[in-house]
Coordinates of C-alpha atoms and ligand atoms in Angstrom, one line a residue:
Chain A
M8 CA 127.2 106.7 65.7
G9 CA 128.2 106.2 62.1
I10 CA 131.9 107.1 62.1
E11 CA 134.0 104.5 60.3
P12 CA 136.1 102.5 62.8
D13 CA 139.3 103.2 60.9
R14 CA 138.9 106.9 61.3
L15 CA 139.4 106.9 65.0
H16 CA 142.5 105.6 66.6
F17 CA 143.7 105.4 70.2
S18 CA 147.3 105.1 71.3
W19 CA 149.4 105.6 74.3
I20 CA 152.8 106.9 73.6
S21 CA 155.4 108.1 76.0
S22 CA 157.4 111.3 75.2
A23 CA 160.5 109.0 74.9
E24 CA 158.9 106.7 72.3
S25 CA 159.7 108.7 69.2
T26 CA 159.8 105.7 66.9
K27 CA 156.4 104.5 68.0
F28 CA 155.0 108.0 67.5
V29 CA 156.2 108.1 63.9
E30 CA 154.8 104.6 63.3
V31 CA 151.4 105.5 64.8
V32 CA 151.1 108.8 63.0
T33 CA 152.0 107.2 59.7
G34 CA 149.6 104.4 60.3
V35 CA 146.8 106.8 61.2
T36 CA 147.4 109.0 58.2
E37 CA 147.4 106.1 55.8
A38 CA 144.2 104.6 57.3
V39 CA 142.4 107.9 57.2
R40 CA 143.6 108.7 53.7
A41 CA 142.3 105.4 52.5
L42 CA 138.9 106.4 53.8
G43 CA 138.9 109.7 52.0
P44 CA 137.5 113.0 53.2
H45 CA 135.1 112.9 56.1
Q46 CA 131.6 113.9 54.9
K47 CA 129.8 113.4 58.2
F48 CA 129.9 116.0 61.0
V49 CA 130.3 118.7 58.3
K50 CA 127.8 121.4 58.4
T51 CA 126.3 121.8 55.0
N52 CA 123.5 124.1 55.9
V53 CA 125.6 126.9 57.1
K54 CA 124.8 130.2 55.5
V55 CA 127.4 132.9 55.7
A56 CA 125.9 136.4 56.0
Chain B
M10 CA 97.2 101.9 93.6
S11 CA 95.0 103.9 96.0
N12 CA 96.5 101.9 98.9
Y13 CA 99.9 103.2 97.7
T14 CA 98.6 106.7 97.9
D15 CA 97.2 106.2 101.5
K16 CA 100.4 104.7 102.7
I17 CA 102.5 107.5 101.1
R18 CA 100.3 110.1 102.8
E19 CA 100.5 108.3 106.1
I20 CA 104.3 108.0 106.1
S21 CA 104.7 111.6 104.9
E22 CA 102.4 112.9 107.6
R23 CA 104.3 111.0 110.2
L24 CA 107.7 112.2 109.0
L25 CA 106.6 115.9 108.9
K26 CA 104.8 115.8 112.3
E27 CA 107.8 114.2 113.9
G28 CA 110.0 116.8 112.4
R29 CA 112.2 114.2 110.7
V30 CA 112.0 116.0 107.4
D31 CA 111.4 119.6 106.4
M32 CA 109.5 118.5 103.3
V33 CA 108.4 115.6 101.3
I34 CA 108.9 115.5 97.6
G35 CA 106.2 113.4 95.8
F36 CA 103.6 113.7 93.1
K37 CA 100.3 115.5 92.9
Q38 CA 97.6 115.2 90.3
G39 CA 98.4 117.1 87.2
T40 CA 96.1 119.6 85.5
M41 CA 95.8 117.1 82.6
P42 CA 95.2 113.4 82.7
M43 CA 98.4 111.3 82.8
M44 CA 100.5 114.3 83.7
N45 CA 101.3 114.1 87.4
E46 CA 103.5 116.9 88.7
P47 CA 106.2 116.9 91.3
C48 CA 104.9 118.3 94.6
F49 CA 106.8 119.7 97.6
V50 CA 104.8 119.2 100.8
K51 CA 106.0 121.1 103.8
K52 CA 103.1 120.9 106.3
P53 CA 101.5 117.7 107.6
E54 CA 98.0 119.0 106.7
D55 CA 99.0 119.2 103.1
V56 CA 99.8 115.5 102.6
S57 CA 96.4 114.9 101.0
K58 CA 97.8 116.5 97.9
L59 CA 100.1 113.5 97.4
V60 CA 99.0 110.8 95.0
W61 CA 100.4 107.7 93.5
D62 CA 99.3 106.0 90.2
S63 CA 100.9 104.9 86.9
H64 CA 101.6 108.4 85.8
C65 CA 104.5 109.2 88.2
G66 CA 107.2 108.7 85.6
I67 CA 109.1 111.9 86.4
N68 CA 112.3 111.2 88.2
L69 CA 112.2 112.9 91.6
A70 CA 115.9 112.6 92.2
N71 CA 116.1 115.6 89.9
Y72 CA 114.7 117.8 92.7
L73 CA 117.4 116.8 95.3
T74 CA 120.4 118.4 93.7
D75 CA 122.4 120.5 96.2
R76 CA 119.4 120.8 98.6
K77 CA 120.3 121.7 102.2
E78 CA 117.0 120.6 103.9
K79 CA 116.0 117.3 105.4
I80 CA 113.9 115.7 102.7
G81 CA 111.5 112.8 102.5
V82 CA 111.5 111.7 98.9
I83 CA 109.3 109.2 97.1
A84 CA 111.4 106.8 95.0
K85 CA 110.6 104.1 92.5
G86 CA 113.3 101.6 91.6
C87 CA 114.9 103.9 89.0
D88 CA 114.6 107.0 91.2
S89 CA 116.3 105.2 94.0
R90 CA 119.2 104.3 91.8
N91 CA 119.5 108.0 90.7
I92 CA 119.4 108.9 94.4
V93 CA 122.3 106.6 95.0
T94 CA 124.2 108.2 92.1
H95 CA 123.4 111.6 93.5
I96 CA 124.9 110.6 96.9
I97 CA 128.0 109.1 95.3
E98 CA 128.5 112.3 93.3
N99 CA 128.1 114.5 96.4
K100 CA 124.9 116.2 95.2
I101 CA 123.0 115.3 98.4
K102 CA 123.9 113.6 101.7
R103 CA 122.4 110.3 102.7
E104 CA 121.7 111.7 106.2
Q105 CA 119.5 114.4 104.7
L106 CA 117.2 111.9 103.2
V107 CA 114.3 109.7 104.3
I108 CA 113.7 107.6 101.2
I109 CA 110.1 106.4 100.9
G110 CA 110.5 103.5 98.5
V111 CA 107.7 102.6 96.1
P112 CA 108.0 99.1 94.6
C113 CA 107.0 99.9 91.1
K114 CA 104.9 98.0 88.5
G115 CA 105.9 100.2 85.7
M116 CA 104.6 103.5 84.5
I117 CA 102.1 103.9 81.7
D118 CA 103.1 105.4 78.4
R119 CA 101.0 108.5 77.9
R120 CA 101.9 108.7 74.2
K121 CA 100.6 105.1 73.6
I122 CA 97.3 106.0 75.1
A123 CA 97.0 109.3 73.3
S124 CA 97.8 107.7 70.0
M125 CA 94.9 105.3 70.4
S126 CA 92.2 107.8 70.1
D127 CA 91.5 111.0 68.2
A128 CA 89.3 112.5 70.8
E129 CA 90.6 114.3 73.8
I130 CA 91.3 112.1 76.7
L131 CA 89.3 113.1 79.8
S132 CA 90.5 110.6 82.3
V133 CA 92.6 107.5 82.7
A134 CA 91.9 105.2 85.6
E135 CA 92.9 101.7 86.6
Q136 CA 91.2 98.7 88.0
N137 CA 92.6 95.2 88.4
G138 CA 95.3 95.4 85.8
K139 CA 93.0 97.2 83.3
V140 CA 93.4 100.7 82.2
I141 CA 90.2 102.6 81.6
V142 CA 90.5 105.5 79.2
K143 CA 87.5 107.9 78.9
T144 CA 86.9 110.3 76.1
K145 CA 83.9 112.5 75.5
D146 CA 81.8 109.7 74.1
A147 CA 83.7 106.5 74.6
E148 CA 85.2 104.4 77.4
K149 CA 87.8 101.9 76.5
R150 CA 89.6 99.3 78.5
Y151 CA 93.2 98.1 77.9
E152 CA 95.5 95.6 79.5
R153 CA 97.9 97.5 81.7
T154 CA 100.9 95.4 80.7
D155 CA 100.5 96.4 77.0
L156 CA 100.7 100.1 77.9
L157 CA 103.9 100.3 79.8
Q158 CA 106.6 102.9 79.0
K159 CA 109.3 101.3 76.9
N160 CA 111.9 101.6 79.7
C161 CA 109.5 100.1 82.2
A162 CA 108.8 97.1 80.0
L163 CA 112.6 96.4 80.1
C164 CA 113.1 97.3 83.8
V165 CA 114.9 94.8 86.0
H166 CA 115.1 96.9 89.2
R167 CA 111.5 97.8 90.0
N168 CA 112.1 97.7 93.7
P169 CA 113.9 100.6 95.3
V170 CA 117.6 99.6 96.0
I171 CA 117.8 101.9 99.0
Y172 CA 114.9 103.0 101.3
D173 CA 114.0 103.9 104.8
E174 CA 110.2 103.4 104.5
L175 CA 108.2 101.3 102.1
A176 CA 104.9 102.3 100.6
A177 CA 104.0 98.7 99.7
D178 CA 105.3 95.2 99.7
L179 CA 108.2 94.5 97.4
V180 CA 107.2 93.4 93.9
E181 CA 108.6 90.6 91.9
E182 CA 111.3 91.6 89.5
Q183 CA 111.0 90.9 85.8
K184 CA 113.3 88.1 84.8
N185 CA 114.8 87.1 81.5
V186 CA 114.4 90.5 80.0
D187 CA 116.5 91.1 76.9
R188 CA 117.3 94.8 77.4
Y189 CA 119.4 95.3 74.3
A190 CA 117.8 93.6 71.3
D191 CA 117.4 96.9 69.4
I192 CA 120.9 98.1 70.4
R193 CA 122.5 94.9 69.0
E194 CA 120.7 95.5 65.8
I195 CA 122.1 99.0 65.5
E196 CA 125.6 97.8 66.5
A197 CA 125.5 95.4 63.6
M198 CA 124.8 98.1 61.0
P199 CA 127.5 99.5 58.7
P200 CA 128.6 103.0 59.6
D201 CA 126.5 104.7 56.9
E202 CA 123.3 103.1 58.0
K203 CA 124.0 104.0 61.6
W204 CA 124.6 107.6 60.5
H205 CA 121.3 107.7 58.7
L206 CA 119.4 106.1 61.5
F207 CA 120.6 108.8 63.9
D208 CA 119.9 111.5 61.3
D209 CA 116.3 110.3 61.2
L210 CA 116.0 109.8 64.9
F211 CA 117.0 113.3 65.8
S212 CA 115.6 115.1 62.7
A213 CA 112.5 116.3 64.7
C214 CA 114.5 117.6 67.7
I215 CA 113.8 121.3 68.4
R216 CA 116.6 121.6 70.9
C217 CA 114.3 122.5 73.7
Y218 CA 116.5 120.6 76.2
A219 CA 113.5 119.2 78.0
C220 CA 115.3 115.8 77.9
R221 CA 118.3 117.3 79.6
N222 CA 116.2 119.2 82.2
A223 CA 114.2 116.2 83.2
C224 CA 117.3 114.1 83.8
P225 CA 118.7 114.0 87.4
L226 CA 122.2 113.5 86.0
C227 CA 122.3 116.8 84.2
Y228 CA 123.0 119.2 87.0
C229 CA 126.0 121.2 85.8
P230 CA 125.6 124.9 86.7
T231 CA 126.3 125.7 83.0
C232 CA 125.6 122.9 80.6
F233 CA 128.1 122.6 77.7
V234 CA 125.3 123.5 75.2
D235 CA 124.6 126.8 77.0
E236 CA 128.3 127.8 77.2
S237 CA 129.2 130.5 74.8
R238 CA 132.9 131.1 75.7
P239 CA 134.1 128.7 74.3
Q240 CA 131.1 127.6 72.4
W241 CA 131.4 123.8 72.3
V242 CA 128.4 123.2 70.0
G243 CA 126.4 125.3 67.7
K244 CA 123.0 126.4 69.0
S245 CA 121.0 126.0 65.8
T246 CA 118.9 123.0 64.8
D247 CA 121.4 122.2 62.1
P248 CA 121.4 118.4 62.1
I249 CA 125.1 118.3 63.0
D250 CA 124.6 120.6 66.0
T251 CA 121.6 118.6 67.1
K252 CA 123.5 115.3 66.8
T253 CA 126.5 116.7 68.6
F254 CA 124.3 117.7 71.5
H255 CA 122.7 114.3 71.7
F256 CA 125.9 112.3 71.4
L257 CA 127.6 114.4 74.1
R258 CA 124.6 114.4 76.4
A259 CA 124.5 110.6 76.2
Y260 CA 128.2 110.4 76.9
H261 CA 127.8 112.6 80.0
C262 CA 125.4 110.0 81.3
A263 CA 127.7 107.0 80.6
G264 CA 127.8 104.7 83.7
R265 CA 125.3 106.9 85.4
C266 CA 122.1 106.5 83.5
T267 CA 119.5 104.3 85.2
D268 CA 117.2 104.2 82.1
C269 CA 114.5 105.9 84.2
G270 CA 113.0 107.2 80.9
A271 CA 112.3 110.7 82.2
C272 CA 114.2 112.1 79.2
E273 CA 112.1 110.3 76.6
R274 CA 108.9 111.0 78.6
A275 CA 109.6 114.8 78.6
C276 CA 110.4 115.1 74.9
P277 CA 107.6 117.1 73.2
V278 CA 108.3 115.4 69.9
G279 CA 108.7 111.8 71.2
I280 CA 112.3 111.2 70.3
N281 CA 113.8 107.9 71.6
M282 CA 117.1 109.3 72.8
R283 CA 117.4 106.3 75.1
L284 CA 118.9 104.4 72.1
L285 CA 122.1 106.3 72.9
T286 CA 122.1 106.0 76.7
R287 CA 121.2 102.3 76.5
K288 CA 124.2 101.6 74.2
L289 CA 126.4 103.1 76.9
E290 CA 124.7 101.3 79.6
K291 CA 125.2 98.0 77.7
D292 CA 128.9 98.9 77.2
C293 CA 129.4 99.6 80.9
F294 CA 127.7 96.3 81.8
E295 CA 129.7 94.3 79.3
S296 CA 133.1 95.9 80.0
F297 CA 132.9 96.5 83.7
G298 CA 129.9 94.5 84.9
W299 CA 128.4 97.8 86.0
E300 CA 124.9 98.8 86.6
A301 CA 124.4 102.4 87.8
G302 CA 123.2 103.3 91.2
L303 CA 122.9 99.9 92.8
S304 CA 125.3 100.4 95.7
L305 CA 126.7 103.3 97.8
D306 CA 130.0 101.5 98.3
Q307 CA 131.1 101.1 94.7
R308 CA 132.7 103.8 92.6
P309 CA 131.4 104.2 89.1
P310 CA 133.6 102.8 86.3
L311 CA 134.5 106.2 84.9
D312 CA 136.1 107.4 88.1
V313 CA 138.3 104.3 89.0
Y314 CA 141.5 103.1 87.5
K315 CA 142.3 99.4 87.5
T316 CA 145.6 98.0 86.4
N317 CA 144.0 94.9 85.0
D318 CA 141.8 97.0 82.5
P319 CA 142.5 95.3 79.2
E320 CA 142.3 98.6 77.2
D321 CA 142.7 96.6 74.0
F322 CA 141.3 99.4 71.9
I323 CA 144.5 101.4 72.6
K324 CA 147.4 100.5 70.3
Ligands
SF4_415 S1 119.5 109.9 80.5 FE1 117.3 109.7 80.6 S2 117.0 107.6 81.3 FE2 119.1 108.1 81.8 S3 118.9 108.9 83.9 FE3 118.8 110.7 82.5 S4 116.5 111.0 82.3 FE4 116.9 108.9 83.1
SF4_416 S1 113.4 116.9 74.6 FE1 113.2 116.2 72.5 S2 113.0 118.0 71.2 FE2 113.8 118.7 73.2 S3 116.0 118.7 73.0 FE3 115.5 116.7 73.9 S4 115.2 115.3 72.1 FE4 115.2 117.5 71.3

């Protein structure tokens, strides 16, 4: 639908897998940071009364 | 086509007289050409209201949801698949239904016909594979096969998959249909291009929800778009709200949509929202070998768990 593939990640992490959690979060953060701010799905027409 | 009508009337009259059903849901002539309406017949003497022609594109499974009566229902190929889906999802019981199957040769696209003439169309009739369109001062003939609704041109299940009575002999199924040429094109686009395509596609949407209302799959008592606490999606025609509505509506139909085309047919501005539902249909077919509504004995892919699911998108 027009979302960059690197912006969306899926992972399955057990509550016991703290190291994997850290790895995944770091990886996701880096990937998304590389893409820059998300411009889509942002309402630009909103008027605040 | 008129023999279809005769047969439908004959079957309906018999079912009503014998008390096997409390009503028959079929089609009656609409007040405008090409706009047949759903019709609930409860008395044998009223069966003459029922008709069948190429303008019966509305999906009658939509009228079965949570009904308690015994119902005779007319079903084209796609309707029958939505009836199966309804039964699987506990929206109606098989025992309540007498399904009057109608082997279908495709419905005619009323927009195509309307776009071919500036004058008001007074009548549309059919004869030997030709469609005869009358306006005030002209009469034109077209090949029926050129005028099919887009979903009907791609249909590979024209015969009802489940029925108790048949209104005609089974028809030959279309073979070697490439259902997803346009979807593959979109899949190959870079994200930005996809985004703009959907921006354009839905820019005319007025959020009337006719597409949702025409669809037999959309039977939630309160649709997510109508909910206000919490409000899942904005109610304006802001392009983001509109797209959110369409993407989510399509996802709710994943693994359930039969591509009956009722949504597209109902849209007052002619939006091809089937581009979304067909992408999901394609994914379901490629990942799970699934086509919706073909059998009462198989659970849909989204409500089963299999240990051998590759899940390779999950890291
Ligand atoms: S989403 Fe459209 S094509 Fe699919 S079942 Fe609903 S009305 Fe039919
Ligand atoms: S029927 Fe058409 S205009 Fe109405 S909500 Fe659906 S896509 Fe939008």
